[in-house]
Every structure is written in structure tokens, then in C-alpha cells.
PDB file of C-alpha atoms in Angstrom:
ATOM      1  CA  VAL A   1      17.856   7.523  42.263  1.00 37.00           C
ATOM      2  CA  ALA A   2      14.614   6.498  43.922  1.00 40.00           C
ATOM      3  CA  LEU A   3      11.442   5.821  41.939  1.00 41.00           C
ATOM      4  CA  VAL A   4       8.478   7.525  43.562  1.00 40.00           C
ATOM      5  CA  ASP A   5       4.855   6.363  43.127  1.00 43.00           C
ATOM      6  CA  GLN A   6       3.244   9.130  45.172  1.00 45.00           C
ATOM      7  CA  LYS A   7       4.134  12.549  46.582  1.00 45.00           C
ATOM      8  CA  ARG A   8       6.441  12.276  49.601  1.00 49.00           C
ATOM      9  CA  ILE A   9       8.128  14.918  51.777  1.00 48.00           C
ATOM     10  CA  TYR A  10      11.436  14.088  53.438  1.00 48.00           C
ATOM     11  CA  ARG A  11      13.145  16.079  56.204  1.00 52.00           C
ATOM     12  CA  ILE A  12      16.901  16.024  56.072  1.00 52.00           C
ATOM     13  CA  LYS A  13      19.171  16.945  58.962  1.00 56.00           C
ATOM     14  CA  ALA A  14      22.715  18.124  58.333  1.00 56.00           C
ATOM     15  CA  THR A  15      25.604  19.481  60.359  1.00 56.00           C
ATOM     16  CA  LYS A  16      27.536  22.487  59.135  1.00 57.00           C
ATOM     17  CA  ILE A  17      31.271  22.760  59.412  1.00 54.00           C
ATOM     18  CA  ASN A  18      30.956  25.066  62.429  1.00 59.00           C
ATOM     19  CA  ASP A  19      28.941  22.337  64.183  1.00 59.00           C
ATOM     20  CA  CYS A  20      25.697  24.342  63.972  1.00 58.00           C
ATOM     21  CA  PRO A  21      22.828  21.960  63.297  1.00 57.00           C
ATOM     22  CA  ALA A  22      20.532  22.704  60.365  1.00 56.00           C
ATOM     23  CA  ASP A  23      17.701  20.941  58.687  1.00 57.00           C
ATOM     24  CA  THR A  24      15.640  21.310  55.524  1.00 56.00           C
ATOM     25  CA  SER A  25      13.026  19.398  53.570  1.00 55.00           C
ATOM     26  CA  ILE A  26      12.727  18.195  49.964  1.00 51.00           C
ATOM     27  CA  THR A  27       9.669  17.040  48.071  1.00 50.00           C
ATOM     28  CA  LEU A  28       9.819  14.083  45.689  1.00 47.00           C
ATOM     29  CA  LEU A  29       7.041  13.992  43.113  1.00 47.00           C
ATOM     30  CA  PRO A  30       5.935  10.902  41.196  1.00 51.00           C
ATOM     31  CA  GLY A  31       7.723  10.585  37.837  1.00 56.00           C
ATOM     32  CA  ASN A  32       4.448  11.013  35.921  1.00 66.00           C
ATOM     33  CA  ALA A  33       4.038  14.492  37.426  1.00 68.00           C
ATOM     34  CA  ASN A  34       6.900  15.626  35.168  1.00 77.00           C
ATOM     35  CA  PHE A  35       5.072  14.533  32.014  1.00 88.00           C
ATOM     36  CA  VAL A  36       3.985  17.233  29.557  1.00 90.00           C
ATOM     37  CA  ASN A  37       1.711  16.300  26.655  1.00 91.00           C
ATOM     38  CA  LEU A  38       2.663  18.179  23.463  1.00 93.00           C
ATOM     39  CA  ASN A  39       0.101  16.537  21.190  1.00 91.00           C
ATOM     40  CA  PRO A  40      -3.118  18.067  19.849  1.00 90.00           C
ATOM     41  CA  ALA A  41      -6.349  17.054  21.547  1.00 91.00           C
ATOM     42  CA  LYS A  42      -8.109  16.627  18.216  1.00 91.00           C
ATOM     43  CA  VAL A  43      -6.958  15.690  14.687  1.00 93.00           C
ATOM     44  CA  CYS A  44      -8.674  15.005  11.368  1.00 92.00           C
ATOM     45  CA  ASP A  45      -8.715  11.584   9.771  1.00 91.00           C
ATOM     46  CA  ASN A  46      -7.511  12.926   6.415  1.00 86.00           C
ATOM     47  CA  ILE A  47      -4.069  14.028   7.607  1.00 86.00           C
ATOM     48  CA  GLU A  48      -0.849  12.016   7.352  1.00 88.00           C
ATOM     49  CA  LYS A  49       0.553  10.118  10.306  1.00 91.00           C
ATOM     50  CA  PHE A  50       2.625  12.227  12.706  1.00 94.00           C
ATOM     51  CA  LYS A  51       5.145  11.768  15.506  1.00 94.00           C
ATOM     52  CA  LEU A  52       3.751  11.848  19.029  1.00 95.00           C
ATOM     53  CA  MET A  53       5.532  14.425  21.178  1.00 94.00           C
ATOM     54  CA  SER A  54       5.984  14.922  24.919  1.00 93.00           C
ATOM     55  CA  LYS A  55       8.358  16.008  27.649  1.00 90.00           C
ATOM     56  CA  PRO A  56      10.394  13.982  28.331  1.00 90.00           C
ATOM     57  CA  GLN A  57      10.936  13.251  24.679  1.00 86.00           C
ATOM     58  CA  TYR A  58      12.383   9.762  24.766  1.00 89.00           C
ATOM     59  CA  GLY A  59      10.137   6.816  25.353  1.00 92.00           C
ATOM     60  CA  THR A  60       7.556   4.596  23.727  1.00 93.00           C
ATOM     61  CA  TRP A  61       3.926   5.209  22.823  1.00 96.00           C
ATOM     62  CA  THR A  62       1.261   2.543  22.588  1.00 95.00           C
ATOM     63  CA  GLY A  63      -2.364   2.552  21.545  1.00 96.00           C
ATOM     64  CA  LYS A  64      -4.625   2.140  18.546  1.00 95.00           C
ATOM     65  CA  GLY A  65      -3.141   3.688  15.435  1.00 95.00           C
ATOM     66  CA  VAL A  66       0.370   3.937  16.955  1.00 96.00           C
ATOM     67  CA  ILE A  67       3.377   2.397  15.193  1.00 93.00           C
ATOM     68  CA  ASP A  68       6.926   3.340  16.277  1.00 91.00           C
ATOM     69  CA  SER A  69       5.667   6.448  18.103  1.00 91.00           C
ATOM     70  CA  LEU A  70       3.835   7.610  14.968  1.00 95.00           C
ATOM     71  CA  PHE A  71       0.082   8.131  15.190  1.00 96.00           C
ATOM     72  CA  ASP A  72      -1.932   7.326  12.064  1.00 95.00           C
ATOM     73  CA  PRO A  73      -5.447   8.837  12.217  1.00 94.00           C
ATOM     74  CA  LYS A  74      -6.619   6.674   9.315  1.00 92.00           C
ATOM     75  CA  LYS A  75      -5.667   3.445  11.094  1.00 94.00           C
ATOM     76  CA  ALA A  76      -6.965   4.644  14.450  1.00 95.00           C
ATOM     77  CA  GLY A  77     -10.361   5.552  13.000  1.00 94.00           C
ATOM     78  CA  ILE A  78     -12.994   8.056  14.060  1.00 94.00           C
ATOM     79  CA  GLY A  79     -13.442   8.467  17.821  1.00 96.00           C
ATOM     80  CA  ILE A  80     -11.553   9.169  21.057  1.00 96.00           C
ATOM     81  CA  HIS A  81      -8.439   7.051  21.571  1.00 96.00           C
ATOM     82  CA  GLU A  82      -6.447   6.482  24.743  1.00 96.00           C
ATOM     83  CA  LEU A  83      -2.693   6.390  24.214  1.00 96.00           C
ATOM     84  CA  ALA A  84      -0.013   5.538  26.781  1.00 95.00           C
ATOM     85  CA  PHE A  85       3.567   6.770  27.200  1.00 95.00           C
ATOM     86  CA  ASN A  86       6.456   5.112  29.018  1.00 93.00           C
ATOM     87  CA  SER A  87       9.768   6.956  29.355  1.00 91.00           C
ATOM     88  CA  LEU A  88      13.052   5.224  28.626  1.00 89.00           C
ATOM     89  CA  ASP A  89      14.412   5.951  32.117  1.00 85.00           C
ATOM     90  CA  GLY A  90      11.424   4.231  33.698  1.00 86.00           C
ATOM     91  CA  CYS A  91      10.364   7.283  35.691  1.00 86.00           C
ATOM     92  CA  ILE A  92       7.143   7.721  33.742  1.00 90.00           C
ATOM     93  CA  LYS A  93       4.975   4.650  33.494  1.00 90.00           C
ATOM     94  CA  ASN A  94       1.775   4.186  31.545  1.00 92.00           C
ATOM     95  CA  GLN A  95       1.014   7.914  31.333  1.00 94.00           C
ATOM     96  CA  LYS A  96      -2.250   8.134  29.414  1.00 94.00           C
ATOM     97  CA  ILE A  97      -3.595  10.828  27.118  1.00 95.00           C
ATOM     98  CA  LYS A  98      -6.724  11.079  25.009  1.00 95.00           C
ATOM     99  CA  LEU A  99      -6.638  11.991  21.347  1.00 95.00           C
ATOM    100  CA  GLU A 100      -9.798  12.427  19.293  1.00 95.00           C
ATOM    101  CA  VAL A 101      -9.985  11.705  15.555  1.00 95.00           C
ATOM    102  CA  ILE A 102     -12.767  13.516  13.702  1.00 93.00           C
ATOM    103  CA  LYS A 103     -14.089  13.004  10.207  1.00 90.00           C
ATOM    104  CA  GLY A 104     -12.449  15.212   7.597  1.00 86.00           C
ATOM    105  CA  ASP A 105     -14.648  16.695   4.886  1.00 83.00           C
ATOM    106  CA  LYS A 106     -14.689  15.000   1.500  1.00 84.00           C
ATOM    107  CA  VAL A 107     -13.719  17.515  -1.154  1.00 88.00           C
ATOM    108  CA  GLU A 108     -14.233  16.923  -4.877  1.00 91.00           C
ATOM    109  CA  LEU A 109     -13.363  18.817  -8.042  1.00 94.00           C
ATOM    110  CA  PHE A 110     -15.689  19.072 -11.044  1.00 95.00           C
ATOM    111  CA  GLY A 111     -15.100  20.232 -14.589  1.00 95.00           C
ATOM    112  CA  LEU A 112     -11.381  19.457 -14.728  1.00 96.00           C
ATOM    113  CA  LYS A 113     -10.393  16.626 -17.053  1.00 94.00           C
ATOM    114  CA  SER A 114      -7.138  14.713 -16.899  1.00 93.00           C
ATOM    115  CA  GLN A 115      -6.136  15.610 -20.463  1.00 91.00           C
ATOM    116  CA  TYR A 116      -6.454  18.658 -22.713  1.00 92.00           C
ATOM    117  CA  CYS A 117      -5.225  19.775 -26.071  1.00 91.00           C
ATOM    118  CA  ARG A 118      -2.990  22.838 -25.911  1.00 89.00           C
ATOM    119  CA  LEU A 119      -5.443  24.848 -28.018  1.00 85.00           C
ATOM    120  CA  ASN A 120      -8.537  23.919 -25.995  1.00 88.00           C
ATOM    121  CA  GLN A 121     -10.495  26.766 -24.430  1.00 91.00           C
ATOM    122  CA  PRO A 122      -9.961  27.615 -20.719  1.00 95.00           C
ATOM    123  CA  VAL A 123     -12.205  25.658 -18.339  1.00 96.00           C
ATOM    124  CA  LYS A 124     -13.902  26.638 -15.084  1.00 97.00           C
ATOM    125  CA  ILE A 125     -13.305  24.323 -12.112  1.00 97.00           C
ATOM    126  CA  LEU A 126     -16.090  23.769  -9.580  1.00 96.00           C
ATOM    127  CA  THR A 127     -15.700  22.266  -6.099  1.00 94.00           C
ATOM    128  CA  SER A 128     -17.834  20.643  -3.434  1.00 91.00           C
ATOM    129  CA  GLN A 129     -16.144  22.803  -0.763  1.00 88.00           C
ATOM    130  CA  VAL A 130     -16.029  26.562  -1.216  1.00 89.00           C
ATOM    131  CA  GLY A 131     -13.437  28.855   0.306  1.00 90.00           C
ATOM    132  CA  GLY A 132     -10.306  27.047  -0.848  1.00 94.00           C
ATOM    133  CA  LYS A 133      -7.602  28.229  -3.187  1.00 96.00           C
ATOM    134  CA  PHE A 134      -6.372  26.793  -6.482  1.00 97.00           C
ATOM    135  CA  SER A 135      -2.729  26.738  -7.499  1.00 97.00           C
ATOM    136  CA  GLY A 136      -0.710  25.296 -10.352  1.00 97.00           C
ATOM    137  CA  THR A 137       0.590  26.170 -13.801  1.00 96.00           C
ATOM    138  CA  GLY A 138      -2.142  27.590 -16.029  1.00 96.00           C
ATOM    139  CA  ILE A 139      -4.408  28.472 -13.073  1.00 97.00           C
ATOM    140  CA  SER A 140      -6.017  31.888 -12.627  1.00 96.00           C
ATOM    141  CA  GLY A 141      -8.620  31.920  -9.866  1.00 96.00           C
ATOM    142  CA  ASN A 142     -10.664  28.813 -10.582  1.00 96.00           C
ATOM    143  CA  ILE A 143      -9.885  28.824 -14.337  1.00 97.00           C
ATOM    144  CA  PHE A 144      -7.453  26.404 -15.988  1.00 97.00           C
ATOM    145  CA  ASP A 145      -6.005  27.514 -19.337  1.00 97.00           C
ATOM    146  CA  PRO A 146      -4.242  24.709 -21.273  1.00 94.00           C
ATOM    147  CA  LEU A 147      -2.500  27.205 -23.557  1.00 93.00           C
ATOM    148  CA  LYS A 148      -0.974  29.093 -20.608  1.00 95.00           C
ATOM    149  CA  ALA A 149      -0.093  25.851 -18.856  1.00 96.00           C
ATOM    150  CA  GLY A 150       1.847  24.605 -21.872  1.00 94.00           C
ATOM    151  CA  LEU A 151       2.674  21.090 -22.971  1.00 93.00           C
ATOM    152  CA  GLY A 152       3.381  18.487 -20.307  1.00 95.00           C
ATOM    153  CA  VAL A 153       1.975  17.136 -17.055  1.00 96.00           C
ATOM    154  CA  HIS A 154       0.791  19.695 -14.498  1.00 97.00           C
ATOM    155  CA  THR A 155      -0.305  19.346 -10.871  1.00 97.00           C
ATOM    156  CA  ILE A 156      -3.431  21.320 -10.038  1.00 97.00           C
ATOM    157  CA  LYS A 157      -3.937  21.796  -6.301  1.00 96.00           C
ATOM    158  CA  TYR A 158      -6.946  22.938  -4.294  1.00 96.00           C
ATOM    159  CA  GLU A 159      -6.499  23.486  -0.561  1.00 94.00           C
ATOM    160  CA  GLY A 160      -8.213  25.156   2.350  1.00 93.00           C
ATOM    161  CA  VAL A 161      -9.952  24.625   5.705  1.00 90.00           C
ATOM    162  CA  ALA A 162     -13.425  23.078   5.909  1.00 86.00           C
ATOM    163  CA  LYS A 163     -16.211  24.027   8.322  1.00 81.00           C
ATOM    164  CA  SER A 164     -15.175  21.133  10.548  1.00 82.00           C
ATOM    165  CA  GLY A 165     -11.781  22.776  11.010  1.00 85.00           C
ATOM    166  CA  CYS A 166     -10.040  20.074   8.995  1.00 89.00           C
ATOM    167  CA  LYS A 167      -7.538  21.114   6.379  1.00 88.00           C
ATOM    168  CA  TYR A 168      -7.843  19.583   2.929  1.00 89.00           C
ATOM    169  CA  VAL A 169      -5.512  19.338  -0.038  1.00 89.00           C
ATOM    170  CA  ILE A 170      -6.745  17.931  -3.351  1.00 92.00           C
ATOM    171  CA  GLU A 171      -4.289  17.328  -6.179  1.00 94.00           C
ATOM    172  CA  LYS A 172      -5.024  16.317  -9.748  1.00 95.00           C
ATOM    173  CA  LEU A 173      -2.623  15.636 -12.602  1.00 97.00           C
ATOM    174  CA  VAL A 174      -3.540  17.260 -15.912  1.00 96.00           C
ATOM    175  CA  THR A 175      -1.739  16.505 -19.168  1.00 94.00           C
ATOM    176  CA  VAL A 176      -1.644  19.069 -21.962  1.00 94.00           C
ATOM    177  CA  THR A 177      -0.842  17.556 -25.356  1.00 90.00           C
ATOM    178  CA  GLN A 178      -0.505  18.591 -28.961  1.00 88.00           C
ATOM    179  CA  PRO A 179      -0.199  16.009 -31.751  1.00 86.00           C
ATOM    180  CA  ASP A 180       2.919  16.193 -33.886  1.00 85.00           C
ATOM    181  CA  VAL A 181       1.317  16.418 -37.349  1.00 88.00           C
ATOM    182  CA  ASN A 182       3.283  15.874 -40.538  1.00 87.00           C
ATOM    183  CA  PHE A 183       2.850  14.281 -43.940  1.00 89.00           C
ATOM    184  CA  THR A 184       4.992  13.874 -47.030  1.00 86.00           C
ATOM    185  CA  LEU A 185       4.163  15.560 -50.336  1.00 90.00           C
ATOM    186  CA  PRO A 186       6.505  16.584 -53.182  1.00 92.00           C
ATOM    187  CA  ALA A 187       6.620  20.273 -54.077  1.00 93.00           C
ATOM    188  CA  SER A 188       5.847  19.583 -57.735  1.00 94.00           C
ATOM    189  CA  VAL A 189       4.871  16.701 -60.017  1.00 94.00           C
ATOM    190  CA  CYS A 190       4.227  16.117 -63.677  1.00 94.00           C
ATOM    191  CA  ILE A 191       0.572  15.823 -64.651  1.00 94.00           C
ATOM    192  CA  LYS A 192       1.319  12.522 -66.360  1.00 92.00           C
ATOM    193  CA  GLN A 193       2.903  11.069 -63.228  1.00 92.00           C
ATOM    194  CA  PRO A 194       1.110   8.114 -61.615  1.00 93.00           C
ATOM    195  CA  SER A 195      -0.726   8.506 -58.325  1.00 93.00           C
ATOM    196  CA  ILE A 196       1.329   9.402 -55.255  1.00 93.00           C
ATOM    197  CA  TYR A 197       0.893   7.555 -51.993  1.00 94.00           C
ATOM    198  CA  LEU A 198       0.341   9.920 -49.024  1.00 93.00           C
ATOM    199  CA  SER A 199       1.614   8.979 -45.566  1.00 90.00           C
ATOM    200  CA  ALA A 200       1.206  10.996 -42.370  1.00 91.00           C
ATOM    201  CA  ARG A 201       1.399  11.041 -38.597  1.00 88.00           C
ATOM    202  CA  PRO A 202      -0.358  10.658 -36.280  1.00 89.00           C
ATOM    203  CA  PRO A 203      -2.263   7.811 -37.899  1.00 88.00           C
ATOM    204  CA  GLY A 204      -6.037   7.838 -38.185  1.00 89.00           C
ATOM    205  CA  GLY A 205      -6.523  11.136 -40.006  1.00 92.00           C
ATOM    206  CA  LYS A 206      -7.862  11.805 -43.501  1.00 94.00           C
ATOM    207  CA  PHE A 207      -6.529  13.609 -46.568  1.00 95.00           C
ATOM    208  CA  TYR A 208      -8.573  16.272 -48.349  1.00 95.00           C
ATOM    209  CA  GLY A 209      -8.032  18.243 -51.539  1.00 95.00           C
ATOM    210  CA  LYS A 210      -8.425  18.314 -55.286  1.00 94.00           C
ATOM    211  CA  GLY A 211      -7.010  15.135 -56.834  1.00 94.00           C
ATOM    212  CA  VAL A 212      -7.099  13.251 -53.497  1.00 96.00           C
ATOM    213  CA  ILE A 213      -8.819   9.895 -53.191  1.00 95.00           C
ATOM    214  CA  GLY A 214      -8.189   8.106 -49.911  1.00 94.00           C
ATOM    215  CA  ASN A 215      -4.438   8.089 -49.343  1.00 93.00           C
ATOM    216  CA  LEU A 216      -3.604   8.744 -52.985  1.00 95.00           C
ATOM    217  CA  PHE A 217      -2.992  11.961 -54.888  1.00 95.00           C
ATOM    218  CA  TYR A 218      -3.733  11.898 -58.646  1.00 96.00           C
ATOM    219  CA  PRO A 219      -1.956  14.704 -60.540  1.00 95.00           C
ATOM    220  CA  SER A 220      -4.186  14.216 -63.582  1.00 94.00           C
ATOM    221  CA  LYS A 221      -7.333  14.670 -61.477  1.00 94.00           C
ATOM    222  CA  ALA A 222      -5.896  17.713 -59.713  1.00 94.00           C
ATOM    223  CA  GLY A 223      -5.120  19.398 -63.045  1.00 94.00           C
ATOM    224  CA  TYR A 224      -2.508  21.993 -63.909  1.00 95.00           C
ATOM    225  CA  GLY A 225      -1.526  24.574 -61.330  1.00 95.00           C
ATOM    226  CA  THR A 226      -0.932  24.696 -57.597  1.00 95.00           C
ATOM    227  CA  THR A 227      -3.339  22.888 -55.316  1.00 95.00           C
ATOM    228  CA  THR A 228      -3.509  22.360 -51.553  1.00 95.00           C
ATOM    229  CA  VAL A 229      -3.688  19.027 -49.747  1.00 96.00           C
ATOM    230  CA  MET A 230      -4.822  18.901 -46.131  1.00 95.00           C
ATOM    231  CA  TYR A 231      -4.410  16.150 -43.542  1.00 94.00           C
ATOM    232  CA  ALA A 232      -6.764  16.383 -40.526  1.00 93.00           C
ATOM    233  CA  GLY A 233      -8.124  14.269 -37.701  1.00 91.00           C
ATOM    234  CA  GLU A 234      -8.269  13.820 -33.954  1.00 86.00           C
ATOM    235  CA  SER A 235      -5.751  12.244 -31.583  1.00 80.00           C
ATOM    236  CA  VAL A 236      -5.768  11.969 -27.767  1.00 71.00           C
ATOM    237  CA  GLY A 237      -8.729  14.333 -27.691  1.00 74.00           C
ATOM    238  CA  CYS A 238      -7.033  16.991 -29.830  1.00 84.00           C
ATOM    239  CA  SER A 239      -8.199  18.033 -33.284  1.00 85.00           C
ATOM    240  CA  TYR A 240      -5.355  18.648 -35.719  1.00 88.00           C
ATOM    241  CA  SER A 241      -4.752  19.662 -39.328  1.00 89.00           C
ATOM    242  CA  SER A 242      -1.831  20.378 -41.623  1.00 90.00           C
ATOM    243  CA  THR A 243      -1.728  21.632 -45.200  1.00 93.00           C
ATOM    244  CA  LYS A 244       0.830  21.544 -47.982  1.00 93.00           C
ATOM    245  CA  ALA A 245       0.867  22.907 -51.528  1.00 95.00           C
ATOM    246  CA  ILE A 246       1.784  20.906 -54.618  1.00 95.00           C
ATOM    247  CA  LYS A 247       2.302  22.188 -58.152  1.00 95.00           C
ATOM    248  CA  VAL A 248       1.109  20.085 -61.075  1.00 94.00           C
ATOM    249  CA  ALA A 249       2.926  20.905 -64.319  1.00 91.00           C
TER     250      ALA A 249
END
């Protein structure tokens, strides 16, 4: 196999079996003439690194932003970059292409917090880039409803194509919580019984009701009959309350 640096035409003479002379010609092209660039001419700096492609497929790429034949727009930076390809068989040497990296649009979300209580009202999400589409559990249009989303961690996604032609994908994790509220209280007590200590979870709340002082319930102060004790407060941004009845006899 001959390596060719420039186009050459060869004339070949041959003799057929019947001794009739014949000749023909073949054209050998430089190896680089067989190169086909399969890469985009322009990419955005906010995309992930991608594999550089060409025909022939096997070889090595070099240039700014190139590592193991992967091109990283973020590492290359904004501008026009010259990359070079060398095939493994040595037929294609230092074949150069140009690849431009343009600035991707910065897209931001507004009005969406990272944590909600399950019973919070639905919220409207605003963006710095119109024309995209929201997706995720609890999403309807650009409204996020914690109750519909349910308890747990949810990924809210906003994606589209900016005026520059660059695609964008914004993801935000949103946690929907609901405090597990509970406190201990006997169903009935004697009016002469000493004060009862009240304990509850989550900590930090307060007790309310007739006969309640701080974390103590006084049957004698509550008086005869059935009374209600409530425990309420706020935890991880969620308001909570729980009530229980107690009979004083």
C-alpha cells in the first residue's frame, strides 16, 4: 500500500491471455481526501462533552478541549477552535476542522423553593427564559402543587431552546414534607389527680387548652367534663397541630 501526499495518475499496461495488449489508468488520491467530518460546525458551551466523529472512524483527535476523542465545550471555551484528526492506519494525517463554541443562555427559575409542606398552596414558577416547558411530579403548566406532588423529593425540570439556538435544561430538587405530629394524653383522669406531664413530637411546639400550663395538664383547673388539648407549632417550614380529648371525672 502506497501513501500518497498529492493526486497522482498512473497508467498501467497489461497483457491479456490472448496476447492482446491493453492498458488502463488509475487515480490515487491523498489519504486526507477520504476524510469526512461528521461533527457540528457550532455547539453551545452549556452542553456535555461529546465524542468527535468522522469517516474513517478510528483515529485520534487533538486540540483545545479534546480528551480521549471527547470534546468538552466548557474546557475549550467560547470561540472558534481548530481540531486535528489522525487515522490509525496513517493514511490521514493532521486533518484539521474548525468547531465554534458559542455562549449558551443563562436560564433561572424564580418562585420555586427547595422545600414545601404538603398542605402549602400551589405556587407559580417564573423564568428568565420564556418558551420552555416544565415537567415533574406536581407540575401543571408553570404551577407546582405540593399536595399533588406528595411527600418526598421531586425533580422539577424546565427545558427548551433559547434565541441563540442553544438548548437548556434546568433541574431543581424540591422536597415536600409533613411533620409527624403526636402527643400522649390519657383518655380520662380523676379531678384529684396531680398534674400530668405532656410530651409530644416534633419538639418545639406548644400545648393549648383548659387546664394546660406549659407542658403540664392540671385536672383540677380543667374542671369536670371533657376538654380538648391541642399541640401546635411549626417544623421545617410546615405548620402543624393535633388535638386530643380528655375526660375529667
